[in-house]
Tab-separated table of C-alpha atoms and ligand atoms in Angstrom:
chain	number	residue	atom	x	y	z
A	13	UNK	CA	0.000	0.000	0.000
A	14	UNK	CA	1.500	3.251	-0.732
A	15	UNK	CA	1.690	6.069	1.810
A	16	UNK	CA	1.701	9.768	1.490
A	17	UNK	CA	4.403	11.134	3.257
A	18	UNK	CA	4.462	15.026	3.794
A	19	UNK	CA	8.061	16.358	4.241
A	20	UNK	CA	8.465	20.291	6.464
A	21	UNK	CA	11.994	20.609	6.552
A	22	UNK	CA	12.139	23.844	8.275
A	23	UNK	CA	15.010	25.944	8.887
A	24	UNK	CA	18.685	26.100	9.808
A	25	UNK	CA	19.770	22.391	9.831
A	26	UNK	CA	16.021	21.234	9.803
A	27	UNK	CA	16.735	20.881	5.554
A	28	UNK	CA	19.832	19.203	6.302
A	29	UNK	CA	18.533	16.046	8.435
A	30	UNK	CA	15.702	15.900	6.521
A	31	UNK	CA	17.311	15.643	3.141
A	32	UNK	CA	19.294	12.769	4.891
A	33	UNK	CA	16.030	11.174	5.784
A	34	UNK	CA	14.506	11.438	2.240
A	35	UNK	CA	17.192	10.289	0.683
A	36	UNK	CA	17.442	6.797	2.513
A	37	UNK	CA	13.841	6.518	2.281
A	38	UNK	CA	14.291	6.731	-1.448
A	39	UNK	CA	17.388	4.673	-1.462
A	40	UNK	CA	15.127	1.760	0.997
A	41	UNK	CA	12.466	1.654	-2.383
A	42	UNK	CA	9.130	1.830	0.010
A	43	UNK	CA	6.025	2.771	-1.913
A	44	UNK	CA	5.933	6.156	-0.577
A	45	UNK	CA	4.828	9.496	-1.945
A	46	UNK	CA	6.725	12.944	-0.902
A	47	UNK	CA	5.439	16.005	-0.862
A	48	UNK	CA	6.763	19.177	0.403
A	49	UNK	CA	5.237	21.767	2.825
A	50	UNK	CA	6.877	25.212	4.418
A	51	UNK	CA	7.083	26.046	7.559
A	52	UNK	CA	9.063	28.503	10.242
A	53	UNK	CA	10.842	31.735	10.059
A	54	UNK	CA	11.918	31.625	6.278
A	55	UNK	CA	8.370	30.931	5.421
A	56	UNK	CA	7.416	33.664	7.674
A	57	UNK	CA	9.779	35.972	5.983
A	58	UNK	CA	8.442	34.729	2.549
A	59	UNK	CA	4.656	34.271	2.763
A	60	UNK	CA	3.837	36.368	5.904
A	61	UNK	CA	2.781	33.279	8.282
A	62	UNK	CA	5.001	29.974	9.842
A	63	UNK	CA	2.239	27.590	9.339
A	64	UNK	CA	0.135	28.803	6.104
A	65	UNK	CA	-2.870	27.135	6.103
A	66	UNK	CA	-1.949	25.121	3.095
A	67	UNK	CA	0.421	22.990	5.261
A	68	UNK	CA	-1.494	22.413	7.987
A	69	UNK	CA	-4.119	21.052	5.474
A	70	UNK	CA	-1.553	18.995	4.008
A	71	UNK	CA	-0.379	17.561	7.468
A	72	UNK	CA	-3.717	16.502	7.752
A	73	UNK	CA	-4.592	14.981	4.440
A	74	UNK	CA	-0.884	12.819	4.610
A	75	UNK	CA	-0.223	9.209	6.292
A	76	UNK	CA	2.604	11.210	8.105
A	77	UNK	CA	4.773	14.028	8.187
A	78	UNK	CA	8.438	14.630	8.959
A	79	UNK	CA	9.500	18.018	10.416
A	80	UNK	CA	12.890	19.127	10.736
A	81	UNK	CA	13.409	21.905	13.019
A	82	UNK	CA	12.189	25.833	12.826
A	83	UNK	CA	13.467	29.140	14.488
A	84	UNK	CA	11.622	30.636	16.336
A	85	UNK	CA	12.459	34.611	16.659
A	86	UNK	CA	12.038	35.463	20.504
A	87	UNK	CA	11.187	38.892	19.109
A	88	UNK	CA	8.083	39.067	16.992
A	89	UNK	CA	4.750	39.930	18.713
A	90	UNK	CA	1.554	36.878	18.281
A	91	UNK	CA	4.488	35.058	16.126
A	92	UNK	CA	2.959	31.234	16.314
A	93	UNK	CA	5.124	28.399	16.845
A	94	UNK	CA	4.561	25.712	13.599
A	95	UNK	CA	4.534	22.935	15.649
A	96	UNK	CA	2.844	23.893	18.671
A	97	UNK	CA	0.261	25.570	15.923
A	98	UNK	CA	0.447	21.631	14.032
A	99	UNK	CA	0.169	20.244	17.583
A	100	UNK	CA	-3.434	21.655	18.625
A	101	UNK	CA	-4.757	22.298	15.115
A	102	UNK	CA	-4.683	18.402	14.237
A	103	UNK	CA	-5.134	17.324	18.122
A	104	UNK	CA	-2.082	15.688	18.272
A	105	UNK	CA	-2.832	14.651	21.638
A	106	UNK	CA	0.282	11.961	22.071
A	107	UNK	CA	3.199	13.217	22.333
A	108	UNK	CA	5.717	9.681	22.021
A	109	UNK	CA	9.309	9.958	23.106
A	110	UNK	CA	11.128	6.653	22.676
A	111	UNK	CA	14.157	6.154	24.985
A	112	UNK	CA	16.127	3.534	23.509
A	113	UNK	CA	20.240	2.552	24.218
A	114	UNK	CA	22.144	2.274	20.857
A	115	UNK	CA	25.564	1.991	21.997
A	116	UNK	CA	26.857	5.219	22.657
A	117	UNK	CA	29.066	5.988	25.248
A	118	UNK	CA	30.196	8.704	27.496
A	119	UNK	CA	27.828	11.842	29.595
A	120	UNK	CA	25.492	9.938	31.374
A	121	UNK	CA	24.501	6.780	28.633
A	122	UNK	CA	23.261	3.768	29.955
A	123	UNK	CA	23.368	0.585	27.871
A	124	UNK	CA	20.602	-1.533	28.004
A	125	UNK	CA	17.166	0.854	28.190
A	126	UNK	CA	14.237	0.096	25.883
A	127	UNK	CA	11.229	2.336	27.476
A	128	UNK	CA	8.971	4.643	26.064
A	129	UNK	CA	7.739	8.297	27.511
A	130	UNK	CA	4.481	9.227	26.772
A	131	UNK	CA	3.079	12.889	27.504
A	132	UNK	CA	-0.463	14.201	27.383
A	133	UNK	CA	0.199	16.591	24.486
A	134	UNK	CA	-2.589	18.938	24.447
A	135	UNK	CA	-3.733	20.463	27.790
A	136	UNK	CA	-2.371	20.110	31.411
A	137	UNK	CA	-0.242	23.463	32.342
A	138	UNK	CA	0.212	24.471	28.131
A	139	UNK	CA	-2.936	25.629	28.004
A	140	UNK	CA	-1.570	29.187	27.654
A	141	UNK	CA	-3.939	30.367	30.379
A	142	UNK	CA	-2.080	32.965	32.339
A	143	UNK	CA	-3.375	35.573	33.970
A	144	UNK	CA	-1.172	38.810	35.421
A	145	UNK	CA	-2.641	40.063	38.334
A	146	UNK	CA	0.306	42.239	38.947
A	147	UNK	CA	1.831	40.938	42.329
A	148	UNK	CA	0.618	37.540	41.410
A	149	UNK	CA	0.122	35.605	38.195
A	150	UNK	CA	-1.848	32.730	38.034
A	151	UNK	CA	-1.803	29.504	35.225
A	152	UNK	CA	-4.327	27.463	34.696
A	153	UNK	CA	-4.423	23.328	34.624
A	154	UNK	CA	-6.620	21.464	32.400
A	155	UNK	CA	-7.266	18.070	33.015
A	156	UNK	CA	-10.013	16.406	31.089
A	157	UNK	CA	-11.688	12.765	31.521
A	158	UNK	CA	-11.854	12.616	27.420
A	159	UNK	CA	-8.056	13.644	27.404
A	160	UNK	CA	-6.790	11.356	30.292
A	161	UNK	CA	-8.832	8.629	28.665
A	162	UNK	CA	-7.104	8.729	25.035
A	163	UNK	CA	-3.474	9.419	26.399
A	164	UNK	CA	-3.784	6.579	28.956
A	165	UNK	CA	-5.126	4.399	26.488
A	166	UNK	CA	-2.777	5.274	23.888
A	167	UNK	CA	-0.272	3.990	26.613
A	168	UNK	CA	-1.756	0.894	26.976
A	169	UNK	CA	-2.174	-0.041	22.930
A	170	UNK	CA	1.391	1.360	22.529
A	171	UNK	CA	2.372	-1.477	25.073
A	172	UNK	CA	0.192	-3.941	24.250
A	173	UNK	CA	1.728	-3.663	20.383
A	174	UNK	CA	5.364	-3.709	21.426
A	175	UNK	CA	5.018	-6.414	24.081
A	176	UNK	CA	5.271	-4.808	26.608
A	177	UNK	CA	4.165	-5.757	30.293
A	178	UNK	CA	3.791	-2.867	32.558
A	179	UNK	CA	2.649	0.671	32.222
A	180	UNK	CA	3.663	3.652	34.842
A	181	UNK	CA	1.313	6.411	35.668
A	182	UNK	CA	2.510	9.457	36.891
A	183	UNK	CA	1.266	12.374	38.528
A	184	UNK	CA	0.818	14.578	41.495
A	185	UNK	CA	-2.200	13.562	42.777
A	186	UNK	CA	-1.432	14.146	46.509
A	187	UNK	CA	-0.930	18.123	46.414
A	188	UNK	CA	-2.957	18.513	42.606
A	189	UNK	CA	-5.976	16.695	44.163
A	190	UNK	CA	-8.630	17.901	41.745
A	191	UNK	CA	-6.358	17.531	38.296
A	192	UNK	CA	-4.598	14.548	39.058
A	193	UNK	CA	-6.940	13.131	41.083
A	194	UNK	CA	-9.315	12.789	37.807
A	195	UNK	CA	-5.912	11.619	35.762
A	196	UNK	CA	-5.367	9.161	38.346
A	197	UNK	CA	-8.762	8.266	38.527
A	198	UNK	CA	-9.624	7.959	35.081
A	199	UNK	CA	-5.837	6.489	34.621
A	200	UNK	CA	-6.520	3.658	36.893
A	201	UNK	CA	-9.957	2.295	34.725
A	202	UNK	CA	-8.206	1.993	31.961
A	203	UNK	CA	-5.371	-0.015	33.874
A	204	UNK	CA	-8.135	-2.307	35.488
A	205	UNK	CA	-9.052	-3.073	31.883
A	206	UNK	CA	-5.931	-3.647	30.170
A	207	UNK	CA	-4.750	-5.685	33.161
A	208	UNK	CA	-7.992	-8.059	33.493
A	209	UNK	CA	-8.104	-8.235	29.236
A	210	UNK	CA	-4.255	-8.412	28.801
A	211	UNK	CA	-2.545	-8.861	31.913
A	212	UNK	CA	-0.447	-5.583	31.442
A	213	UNK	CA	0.715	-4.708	34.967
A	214	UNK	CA	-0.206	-1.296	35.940
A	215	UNK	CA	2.754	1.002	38.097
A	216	UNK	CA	1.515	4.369	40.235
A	217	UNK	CA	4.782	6.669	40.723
A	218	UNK	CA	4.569	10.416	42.243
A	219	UNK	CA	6.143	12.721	39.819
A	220	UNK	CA	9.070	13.373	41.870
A	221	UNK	CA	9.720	9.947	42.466
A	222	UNK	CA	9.591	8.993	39.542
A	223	UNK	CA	12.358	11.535	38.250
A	224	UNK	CA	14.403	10.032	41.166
A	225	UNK	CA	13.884	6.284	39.865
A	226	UNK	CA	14.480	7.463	36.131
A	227	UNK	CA	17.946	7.620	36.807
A	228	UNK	CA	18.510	5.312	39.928
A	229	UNK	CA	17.227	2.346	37.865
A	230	UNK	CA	15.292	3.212	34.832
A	231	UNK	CA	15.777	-0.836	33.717
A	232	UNK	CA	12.578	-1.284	35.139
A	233	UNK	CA	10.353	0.943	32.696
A	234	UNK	CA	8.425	-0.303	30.179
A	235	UNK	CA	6.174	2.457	29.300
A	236	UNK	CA	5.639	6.067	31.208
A	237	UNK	CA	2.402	8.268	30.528
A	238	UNK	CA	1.935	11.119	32.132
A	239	UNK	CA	0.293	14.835	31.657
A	240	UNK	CA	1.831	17.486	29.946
A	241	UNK	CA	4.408	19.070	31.982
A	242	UNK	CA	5.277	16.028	33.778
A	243	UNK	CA	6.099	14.277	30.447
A	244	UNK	CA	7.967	17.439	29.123
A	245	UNK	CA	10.765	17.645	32.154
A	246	UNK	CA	10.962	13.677	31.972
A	247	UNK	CA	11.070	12.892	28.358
A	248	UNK	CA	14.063	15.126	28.490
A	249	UNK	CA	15.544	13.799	31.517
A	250	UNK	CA	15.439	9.911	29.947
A	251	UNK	CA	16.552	11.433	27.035
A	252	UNK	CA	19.778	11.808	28.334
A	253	UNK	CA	19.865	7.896	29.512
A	254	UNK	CA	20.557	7.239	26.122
A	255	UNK	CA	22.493	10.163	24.251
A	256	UNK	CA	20.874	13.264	24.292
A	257	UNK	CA	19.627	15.869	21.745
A	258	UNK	CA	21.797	14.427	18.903
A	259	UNK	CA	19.402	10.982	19.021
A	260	UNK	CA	16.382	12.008	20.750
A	261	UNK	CA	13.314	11.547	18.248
A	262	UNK	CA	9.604	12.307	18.980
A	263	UNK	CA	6.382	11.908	17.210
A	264	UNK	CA	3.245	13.953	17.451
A	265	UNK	CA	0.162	11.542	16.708
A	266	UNK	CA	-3.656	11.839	17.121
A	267	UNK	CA	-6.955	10.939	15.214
A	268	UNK	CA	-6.015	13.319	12.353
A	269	UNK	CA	-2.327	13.372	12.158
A	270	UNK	CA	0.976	12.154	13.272
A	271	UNK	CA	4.283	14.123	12.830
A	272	UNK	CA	7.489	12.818	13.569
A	273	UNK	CA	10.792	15.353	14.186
A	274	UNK	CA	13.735	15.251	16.015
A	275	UNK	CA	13.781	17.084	19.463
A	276	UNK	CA	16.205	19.506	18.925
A	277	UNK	CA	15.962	22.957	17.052
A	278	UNK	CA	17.097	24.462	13.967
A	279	UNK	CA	21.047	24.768	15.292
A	280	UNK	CA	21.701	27.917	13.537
A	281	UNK	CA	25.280	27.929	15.330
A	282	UNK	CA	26.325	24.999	12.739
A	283	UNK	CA	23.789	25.405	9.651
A	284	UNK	CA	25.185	25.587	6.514
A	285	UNK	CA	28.291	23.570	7.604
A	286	UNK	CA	27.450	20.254	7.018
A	287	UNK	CA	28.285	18.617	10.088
A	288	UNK	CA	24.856	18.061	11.330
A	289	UNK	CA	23.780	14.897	13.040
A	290	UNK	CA	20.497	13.435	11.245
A	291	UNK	CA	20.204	10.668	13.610
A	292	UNK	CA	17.766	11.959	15.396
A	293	UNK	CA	15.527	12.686	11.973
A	294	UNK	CA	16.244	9.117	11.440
A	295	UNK	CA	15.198	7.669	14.547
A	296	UNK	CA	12.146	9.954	14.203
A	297	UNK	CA	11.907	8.205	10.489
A	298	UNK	CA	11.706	4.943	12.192
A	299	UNK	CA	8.992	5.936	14.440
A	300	UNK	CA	7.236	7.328	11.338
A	301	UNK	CA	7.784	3.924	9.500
A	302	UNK	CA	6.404	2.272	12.786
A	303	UNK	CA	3.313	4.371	12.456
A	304	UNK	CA	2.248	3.687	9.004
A	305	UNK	CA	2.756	-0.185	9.417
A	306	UNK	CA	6.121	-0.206	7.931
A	307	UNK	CA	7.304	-2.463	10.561
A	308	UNK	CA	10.087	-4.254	8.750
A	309	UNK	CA	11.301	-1.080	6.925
A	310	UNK	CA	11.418	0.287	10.554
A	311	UNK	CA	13.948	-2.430	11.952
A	312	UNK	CA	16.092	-1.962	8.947
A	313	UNK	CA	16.688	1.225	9.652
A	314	UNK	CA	17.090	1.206	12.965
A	315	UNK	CA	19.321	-1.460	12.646
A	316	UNK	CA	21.369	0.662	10.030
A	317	UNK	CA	21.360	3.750	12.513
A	318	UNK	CA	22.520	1.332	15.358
A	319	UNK	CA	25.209	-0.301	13.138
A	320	UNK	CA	26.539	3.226	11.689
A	321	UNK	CA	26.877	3.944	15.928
A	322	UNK	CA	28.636	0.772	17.281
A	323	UNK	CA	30.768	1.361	13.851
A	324	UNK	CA	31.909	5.041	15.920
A	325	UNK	CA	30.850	6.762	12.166
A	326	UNK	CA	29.523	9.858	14.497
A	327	UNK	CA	28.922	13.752	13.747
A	328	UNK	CA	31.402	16.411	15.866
A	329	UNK	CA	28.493	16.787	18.598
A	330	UNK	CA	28.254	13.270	19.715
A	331	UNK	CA	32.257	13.179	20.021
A	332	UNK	CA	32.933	11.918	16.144
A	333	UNK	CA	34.623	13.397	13.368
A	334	UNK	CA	32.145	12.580	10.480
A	335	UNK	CA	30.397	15.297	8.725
A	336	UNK	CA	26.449	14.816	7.406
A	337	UNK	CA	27.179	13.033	4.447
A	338	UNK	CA	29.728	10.712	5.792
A	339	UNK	CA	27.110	9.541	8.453
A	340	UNK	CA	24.437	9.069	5.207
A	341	UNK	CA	27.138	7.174	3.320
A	342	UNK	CA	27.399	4.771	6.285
A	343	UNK	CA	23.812	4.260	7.182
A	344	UNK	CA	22.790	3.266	3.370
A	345	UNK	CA	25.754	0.566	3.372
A	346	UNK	CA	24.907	-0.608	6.318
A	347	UNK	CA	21.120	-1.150	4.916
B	430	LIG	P1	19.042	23.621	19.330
B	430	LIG	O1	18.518	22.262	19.635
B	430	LIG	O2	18.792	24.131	17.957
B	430	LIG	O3	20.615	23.652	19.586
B	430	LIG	C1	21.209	23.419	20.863
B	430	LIG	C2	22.676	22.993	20.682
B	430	LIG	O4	22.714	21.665	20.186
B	430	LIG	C3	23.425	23.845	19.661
B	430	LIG	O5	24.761	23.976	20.072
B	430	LIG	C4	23.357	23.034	18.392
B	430	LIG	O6	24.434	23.238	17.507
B	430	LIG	C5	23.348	21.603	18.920
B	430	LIG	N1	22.559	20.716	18.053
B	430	LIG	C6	21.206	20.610	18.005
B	430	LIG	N2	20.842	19.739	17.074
B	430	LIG	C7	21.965	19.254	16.522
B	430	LIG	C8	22.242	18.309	15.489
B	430	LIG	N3	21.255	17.645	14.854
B	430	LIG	N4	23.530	18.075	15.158
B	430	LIG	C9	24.525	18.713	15.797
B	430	LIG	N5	24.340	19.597	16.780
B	430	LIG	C10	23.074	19.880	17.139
B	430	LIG	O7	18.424	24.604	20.413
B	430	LIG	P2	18.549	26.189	20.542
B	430	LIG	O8	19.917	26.631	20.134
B	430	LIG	O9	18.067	26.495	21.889
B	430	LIG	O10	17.489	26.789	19.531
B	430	LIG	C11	17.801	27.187	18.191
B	430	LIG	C12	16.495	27.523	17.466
B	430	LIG	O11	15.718	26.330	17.352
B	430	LIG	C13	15.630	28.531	18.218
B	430	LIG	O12	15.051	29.398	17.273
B	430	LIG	C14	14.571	27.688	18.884
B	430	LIG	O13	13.378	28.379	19.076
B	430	LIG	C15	14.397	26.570	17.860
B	430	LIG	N6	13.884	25.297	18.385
B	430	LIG	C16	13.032	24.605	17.578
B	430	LIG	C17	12.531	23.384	17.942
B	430	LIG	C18	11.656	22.666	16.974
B	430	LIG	O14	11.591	23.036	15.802
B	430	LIG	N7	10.969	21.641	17.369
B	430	LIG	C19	12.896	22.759	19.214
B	430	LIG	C20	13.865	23.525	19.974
B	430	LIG	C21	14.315	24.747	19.572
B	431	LIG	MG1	10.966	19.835	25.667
C-alpha cells in the first residue's frame, strides 16, 4: 500500500537532516509518496505566516509528516510556533518519546534501556492560560476525563503492540488533588481493563519519584504516561539515559495526524556547515515507519542507525569526526 508522506523541513539544519532522511527513504524503495510543505521563520519571511494554512491542510490529508526543526524569533509579537500551531490544530494529543540505548558511550549513557515516555500533548499546564494580576500571576491546569482517557489508552495499545508488560502512571495527585486526582482516577480504569483483558501490569509513581527512579534504575520501565508538563521535564531527563539531543526523536500523533521530528531545534550555530547529526531525523523516520505499518522497513533502519553507531561513524556533537554526508554514506551501506 503506498503512503503519502508530507516532508516540512524547516530551517537552519532542519533541511539538512531531513534531506538525509529522504534520501534513505528513497534509497530503501518503500512505496511512498513525498510532498513538500513550508514552515518557520523563512516561510514567515516569505509568505507572511510559519504555518500557512496550506500545510497544515496537508499535514492533515498525509499518512505522516516529517518536520525538521524551525526558528523561532524570541522577538516578533503573536508570532505562532509551527509545531505547537500543528500540535493543537490536528489534536495531536500523544506526544511519544522513545528512549532507547544504541551503543553510545560517554555523559550519562546507559546501555541496556528500551522504554517509552508518553506525555499528554494537548492540555495540562500548556494551556496558555495565564493571567497577570500584577503581584501575582496565576496559570491554569486542564485536566479532562476525554483527554486522560485517550493518552492513557494510547499507553496501553502502545504497550500492548510492542510487548510490553507494565505501564507507569505518573502524577501529582497528593498536592494537585482535583487535576490529578481525575488523571489518576480515570488512569486507573483503563489499567483495570488492560490488566484483566491483557494482563499488562499497571505502576503508580509520584512525579518526583519517579524523576528520582528514572535515573537510579530506569531498567525497570516499560512504558511512562503522564500529563503534559510532567512528560515534558521527563522525556528530556530519559533522554539523556541514552544520548541526548543528537538521538532524541519524537512523534506527534492523534486521530487526524501524526508528525514525527527530532527534538532539537534548527542549530543555527552549525547550519550551513554540514556537520549536522540526522540521527535523530532518522530515529524519528523509524517511528514514522512504525506508524504507518512499515514495521520491517522500521527495523532496517534502525538497525542501520545502530550499526553506523557501534561502527563510531559519528557527527562532531556526539564526540565523532564525520560530517552529514559521511554519516548518510554509512547508514545506506549498512542497509
Ligand atoms: P538547538 O537544539 O537548535 O541547539 C542546541 C545545541 O545543540 C546547539 O549547540 C546546536 O548546535 C546543537 N545541536 C542541536 N541539534 C543538533 C544536530 N542535529 N547536530 C549537531 N548539533 C546539534 O536549540 P537552541 O539553540 O536552543 O534553539 C535554536 C532555534 O531552534 C531557536 O530558534 C529555537 O526556538 C528553535 N527550536 C526549535 C525546535 C523545533 O523546531 N521543534 C525545538 C527547539 C528549539
Ligand atoms: Mg521539551
Amino acid at each position: 500500500m503506498s503512503h503519502n508522506i508530507l516532508i516540512l523541513k524547516g530551517d537552519g539544519i532542519g533541511p539538512e537532516v531531513v534531506d538525509v532522511a529522504v534520501a534513505i527513504l528513497q534509497h530503501m524503495g518503500l512505496d511512498l509518496n513525498f510532498s513538500e510543505a513550508k514552515a518557520g521563520y523563512a516561510c514567515f519571511q516569505e509568505v507572511g505566516d510559519p504555518i500557512p494554512q496550506t500545510t497544515i491542510d496537508a499535514a492533515r490529508a498525509a499518512d505522516a509528516t516529517i518536520f525538521g526543526a524551525v526558528t523561532t524569533p524570541p522577538d516578533i509579537p503573536n508570532y505562532r510556533s509551527a509545531v505547537v500551531t500543528l500540535r493543537r490544530e490536528l489534536d495531536l494529543y500523544a506526544n511519544l518519546r522513545p528512549v532507547h540505548s544504541l551503543g553510545l558511550t560517554g555523559g550519562h549513557y546507559r546501555e541496556g534501556l528500551d522504554f517509552y515516555v508518553v506525555r499528554e500533548n494537548t492540555e495540562g499546564l500548556y494551556i496558555g492560560q495565564e493571567e497577570d494580576f500584577g503581584d501575582y500571576a496565576v496559570a491554569k491546569r486542564l485536566i479532562t476525563k476525554k483527554g486522560s482517557e485517550r493518552i492513557v489508552r494510547y499507553a496501553y495499545e502502545l504497550a500492548r503492540h510492542t510487548g510490553k508488560r507494565k505501564v507507569t502512571v505518573v502524577h501529582k495527585a497528593n498536592i494537585l488533588r482535583l487535576t490529578d486526582g481525575l488523571f489518576r482516577r480515570t488512569a486507573l480504569a483503563v489499567a483495570k481493563e488492560y490488566d484483566e483483558q491483557y494482563g499488562i501490569e499497571v505502576q503508580e509513581l509520584l512525579v518526583d519519584t519517579m524523576a528520582m527512579r528514572l535515573i537510579k534504575d530506569p531498567q525497570n520501565f516499560e512504558v511512562i504516561v503522564t500529563t503534559n508538563l510532567f512528560g515534558d521535564i521527563l522525556s528530556d531527563e530519559a533522554a539523556e539515559l541514552v544520548g541526548g539531543l543528537g538521538v532524541a526523536a519524537s512523534g506527534n500523533i492523534g486521530e487526524h495526524g501524526a508528525i514525527f521530528e527530532p527534538v532539537h531545534g534548527s542549530a543555527p550555530d552549525i547550519a550551513g556547515k554540514g556537520v549536522a547529526n540526522p540521527f535523530a531525523t532518522l530515529l524519528a523516520t523509524v517511528m514514522m515507519l512504525q506508524h504507518i505499518g512499515e514495521n520491517a522497513a522500521a527495523q532496517r533502519l534502525q538497525s542501520a542507525v545502530a550499526a553506523t553507531i557501534r561502527q563510531g561513524v559519528l557527527t562532531p556533537d556526539l564526540g565523532g569526526t564525520a560530517n552529514t554526508a559521511r554519516v548518510k554514506e554509512q547508514i545506506i551501506s549498512n542497509l
